[in-house]
């Protein structure tokens, strides 16, 4: 399923080389990402798979503007990402990280975390902020009373809901999910994945969905890009890619992931 709308974010032949000084005259270069072109249409979920070290996080960080490409360009809503200020970027594109334990400040209540995101973006009307915090909690299936809780008083799934609420409170267009459920119990994973799908339908969000788990990617993604050694070696509609993997590495990945795909709890069967 492809949306016909223009890309919300687009990587054009993007590369990232990490250079580290080894001696006085010598440098060590590591290629993180090598000439990747990728676009995400409105409402689309592009899955990004590949073995450890293949460049998924490096690409995600560049799309977020957290790291600059050494070559190529990233366009956000058709404009070079470099032209956006940090705050402007954060309004359009947000990230949900793997580990809800380390991505929340343990000393801040849920309400403070969400309120802070609004304060940083200059929303000065306290009443408006309270309303938005309540809406964000409701959006992710939490209750108003959770605003008073510290992260340690919540379950892993509830914490990840807070992380999602924080990502969505500024109404971004794009959310980059880097292994958003791999730190959670299998039974909770399905709930969070289905919540992400529901929110995407409700809010017209676009996701770049990074995961090692092929069953998860198959469930979530409309299109899938396979990375290998810094390059996208294959990109196709999700169904087609899993039915007929073309690149040898994709076949290898599909085969080696075979066991985990069978074992993984099918998120489709879970309810919210
Ligand atoms: N800050 C850095 N300095 C030097 N090399 C880096 C840096 N960040 C990433 N790399 C290198 O770039 C390559 C891609 O790393 P990246 O973290 O993007 O992989 P990944 O696909 O996200 O892996 P994983 O699945 O383990 O999260 C690796 O070879 C890595 O060692
Ligand atoms: Mg990574």
PDB file of N, CA and C and ligand atoms in Angstrom, residues 53 55-58 98 178-179 210 212, ligand 2:
ATOM      1  N   UNK A  53      24.998  -3.267  13.323  1.00  0.00           N
ATOM      2  CA  UNK A  53      26.109  -2.566  12.688  1.00  0.00           C
ATOM      3  C   UNK A  53      25.866  -2.223  11.226  1.00  0.00           C
ATOM      4  N   UNK A  55      23.877   0.033  10.047  1.00  0.00           N
ATOM      5  CA  UNK A  55      23.710   1.471   9.820  1.00  0.00           C
ATOM      6  C   UNK A  55      22.321   2.015  10.127  1.00  0.00           C
ATOM      7  N   UNK A  56      21.482   1.222  10.752  1.00  0.00           N
ATOM      8  CA  UNK A  56      20.093   1.641  10.984  1.00  0.00           C
ATOM      9  C   UNK A  56      20.010   2.854  11.906  1.00  0.00           C
ATOM     10  N   UNK A  57      20.723   2.787  13.023  1.00  0.00           N
ATOM     11  CA  UNK A  57      20.667   3.897  13.980  1.00  0.00           C
ATOM     12  C   UNK A  57      21.361   5.133  13.407  1.00  0.00           C
ATOM     13  N   UNK A  58      22.471   4.921  12.709  1.00  0.00           N
ATOM     14  CA  UNK A  58      23.175   6.058  12.104  1.00  0.00           C
ATOM     15  C   UNK A  58      22.251   6.773  11.122  1.00  0.00           C
ATOM     16  N   UNK A  98      14.346   2.508  22.152  1.00  0.00           N
ATOM     17  CA  UNK A  98      14.154   1.133  22.582  1.00  0.00           C
ATOM     18  C   UNK A  98      13.761   1.007  24.046  1.00  0.00           C
ATOM     19  N   UNK A 178      12.957   3.272  16.991  1.00  0.00           N
ATOM     20  CA  UNK A 178      14.142   2.421  16.920  1.00  0.00           C
ATOM     21  C   UNK A 178      13.962   1.288  17.933  1.00  0.00           C
ATOM     22  N   UNK A 179      13.564   0.132  17.439  1.00  0.00           N
ATOM     23  CA  UNK A 179      13.303  -1.035  18.297  1.00  0.00           C
ATOM     24  C   UNK A 179      12.389  -0.662  19.461  1.00  0.00           C
ATOM     25  N   UNK A 210      12.373   0.768  12.928  1.00  0.00           N
ATOM     26  CA  UNK A 210      13.606  -0.011  12.929  1.00  0.00           C
ATOM     27  C   UNK A 210      13.432  -1.228  13.820  1.00  0.00           C
ATOM     28  N   UNK A 212      14.863  -5.586  14.573  1.00  0.00           N
ATOM     29  CA  UNK A 212      15.521  -6.851  14.207  1.00  0.00           C
ATOM     30  C   UNK A 212      14.486  -7.926  13.951  1.00  0.00           C
TER      31      UNK A 212
HETATM   32 MG1  LIG B   2      20.910   0.561  16.247  1.00  0.00          MG
END
